[in-house]
Every structure is written in C-alpha cells, then in structure tokens.
XYZ file of C-alpha atoms in Angstrom:
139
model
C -10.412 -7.817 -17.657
C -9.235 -4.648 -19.658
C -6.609 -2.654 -18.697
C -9.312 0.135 -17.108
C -11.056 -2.510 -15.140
C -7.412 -3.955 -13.455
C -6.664 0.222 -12.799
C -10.051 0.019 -10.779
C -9.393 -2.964 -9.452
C -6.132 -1.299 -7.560
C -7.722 2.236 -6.720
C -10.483 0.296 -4.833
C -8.216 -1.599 -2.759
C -5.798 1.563 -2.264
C -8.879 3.884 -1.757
C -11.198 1.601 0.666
C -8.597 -1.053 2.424
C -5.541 0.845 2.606
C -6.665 4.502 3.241
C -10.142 4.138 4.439
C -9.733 0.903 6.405
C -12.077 -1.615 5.254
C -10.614 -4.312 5.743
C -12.892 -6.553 4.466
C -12.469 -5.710 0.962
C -8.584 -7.394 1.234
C -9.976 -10.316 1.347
C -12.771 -9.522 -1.781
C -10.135 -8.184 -3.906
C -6.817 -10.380 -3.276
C -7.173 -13.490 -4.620
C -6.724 -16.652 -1.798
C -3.533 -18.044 -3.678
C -2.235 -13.628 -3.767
C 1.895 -13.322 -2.537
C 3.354 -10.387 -1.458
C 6.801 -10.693 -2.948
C 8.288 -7.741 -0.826
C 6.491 -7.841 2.484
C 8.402 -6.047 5.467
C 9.949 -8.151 7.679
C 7.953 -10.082 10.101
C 4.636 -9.680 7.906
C 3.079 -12.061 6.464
C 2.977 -12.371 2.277
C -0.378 -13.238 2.385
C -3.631 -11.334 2.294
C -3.298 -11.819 6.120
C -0.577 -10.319 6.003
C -1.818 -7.460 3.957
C -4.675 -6.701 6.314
C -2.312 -6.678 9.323
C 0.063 -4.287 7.626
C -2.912 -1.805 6.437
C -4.283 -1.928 10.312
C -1.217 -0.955 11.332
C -0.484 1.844 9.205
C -4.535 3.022 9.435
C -3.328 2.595 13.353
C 0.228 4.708 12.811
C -1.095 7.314 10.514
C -4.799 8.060 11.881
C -5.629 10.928 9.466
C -3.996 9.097 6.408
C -4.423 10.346 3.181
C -3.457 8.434 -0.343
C -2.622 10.337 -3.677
C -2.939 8.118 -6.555
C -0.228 9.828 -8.595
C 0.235 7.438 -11.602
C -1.025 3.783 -12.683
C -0.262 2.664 -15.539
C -1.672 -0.826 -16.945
C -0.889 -3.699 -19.148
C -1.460 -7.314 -19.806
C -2.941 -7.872 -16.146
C 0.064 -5.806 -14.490
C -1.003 -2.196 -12.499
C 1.827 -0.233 -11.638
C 1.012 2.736 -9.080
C 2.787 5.381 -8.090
C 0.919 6.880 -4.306
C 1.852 9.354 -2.120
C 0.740 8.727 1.711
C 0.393 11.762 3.728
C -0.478 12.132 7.115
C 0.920 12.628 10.913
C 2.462 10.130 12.758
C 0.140 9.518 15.610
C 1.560 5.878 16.647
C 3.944 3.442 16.167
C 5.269 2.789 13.102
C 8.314 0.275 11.943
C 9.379 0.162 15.419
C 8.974 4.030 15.764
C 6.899 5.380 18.656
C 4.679 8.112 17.454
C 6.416 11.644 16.691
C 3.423 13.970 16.118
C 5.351 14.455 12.699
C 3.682 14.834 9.415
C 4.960 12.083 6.852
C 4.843 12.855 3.149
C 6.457 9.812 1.169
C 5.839 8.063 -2.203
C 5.705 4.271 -3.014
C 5.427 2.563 -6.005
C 3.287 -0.514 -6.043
C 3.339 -3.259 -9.104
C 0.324 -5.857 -8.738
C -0.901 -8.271 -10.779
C -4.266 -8.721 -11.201
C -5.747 -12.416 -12.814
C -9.476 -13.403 -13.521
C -10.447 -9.804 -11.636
C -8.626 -10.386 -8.269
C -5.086 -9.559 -7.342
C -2.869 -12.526 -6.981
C 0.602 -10.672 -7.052
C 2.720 -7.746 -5.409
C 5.685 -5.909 -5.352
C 6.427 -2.026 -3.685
C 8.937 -0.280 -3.134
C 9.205 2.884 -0.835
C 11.862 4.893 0.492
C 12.486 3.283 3.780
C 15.353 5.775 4.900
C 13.410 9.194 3.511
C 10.032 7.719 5.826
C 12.639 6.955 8.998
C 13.743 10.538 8.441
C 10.429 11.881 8.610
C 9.026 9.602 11.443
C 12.783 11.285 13.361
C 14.285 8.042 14.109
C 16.933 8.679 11.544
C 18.765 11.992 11.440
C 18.157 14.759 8.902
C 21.004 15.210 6.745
C-alpha cells in the first residue's frame, strides 16, 4: 500500500473505532497477529485489548472528540499526532468522573502490513491527563 493509503488506513480506525465507537472495524482493520507494544496496564496487547480500551474511553469521555493533528508516513509506518477533547463523564484510569473537560495530545506510531495494522506504539502525557481528570494536583 502507498504511503496515502496506510494514512487512511489510521484515520479510519481513529475516526470510526476510537472516536465514533464502532467497534467492529478493530477487528477489520488490525490485523489477527496486531501487538500493542505499550498497552496500559492491565489491557490486553491485542486487538481485544484495543476494543476494550476504546469502550472504555467512548464510556469515560461520552462527547469525545479526535483532532488528527499530524501523520506522517513511510515504508508501512503512520505516525499520528491527535488531540482528544472532551468532558470527563466516567471513570477513567481509576478516576471517577469529574465533569472536567480534558484536552490532551498523544502520539500514536502503527505499522501497517498487507493493508491491516499489525503494530503499535503511543505515547501520551499520563501526568498532564491525571491533572485534568483532578486526581493529580495542579501545579
């Protein structure tokens, strides 16, 4: 696949699993060998896994909103940069909901083989989201 087609590849599972929920396209999109190499703790690196994390932050962040902000894309590797937005409407990372809006980036690297994605790696400011959900204080 070219370059565009692997960039597609990742807005499609950002825009309808991740934001809008449909889960169904996890399993469509992530290929059945995919490993999440930075999972948070007690989930899964599987596509399982990747459906039960996206439920739960669909089930955290009810009016989420995604902001593709950057991808770039080379030899079968996407890198994203995303901004979620949202309120906090429910638990989140062992965080009862707060009724607090949540503004924080994360920047995804996936690689994508034979048009599925069979790799991933993130990484998101943990401390700047606990700040924002309240259960860390503001400096």
């Amino acid at each position: 696949m070219s370059a565009e087609q692997d960039k597609a590849l990742v807005r499609r599972l950002v825009v309808e699993a991740q934001q809008n929920g449909n889960l169904e396209v996890v399993d469509e999109i992530l290929a059945p060998d995919f490993v999440d190499h930075t999972p948070l703790p007690g989930v899964p690196p599987t596509r399982d896994g990747v459906k039960g994390f996206f439920a739960a932050i669909q089930a955290a962040i009810p009016d989420l909103r995604i902001e593709i902000l950057d991808q770039i894309a080379e030899g079968g590797g996407v890198a994203t940069r995303k901004k979620f937005i949202g309120t906090h409407g429910g638990p989140f990372l062992g965080v009862p909901a707060s009724g607090r809006p949540v503004d924080f980036e994360v920047i995804d690297i996936l690689r994508a083989r034979d048009g599925r994605i069979t790799d991933h790696w993130v990484v998101v400011d943990k401390l700047g989201l606990l700040t924002q959900l309240g259960a860390m204080p503001a400096e």
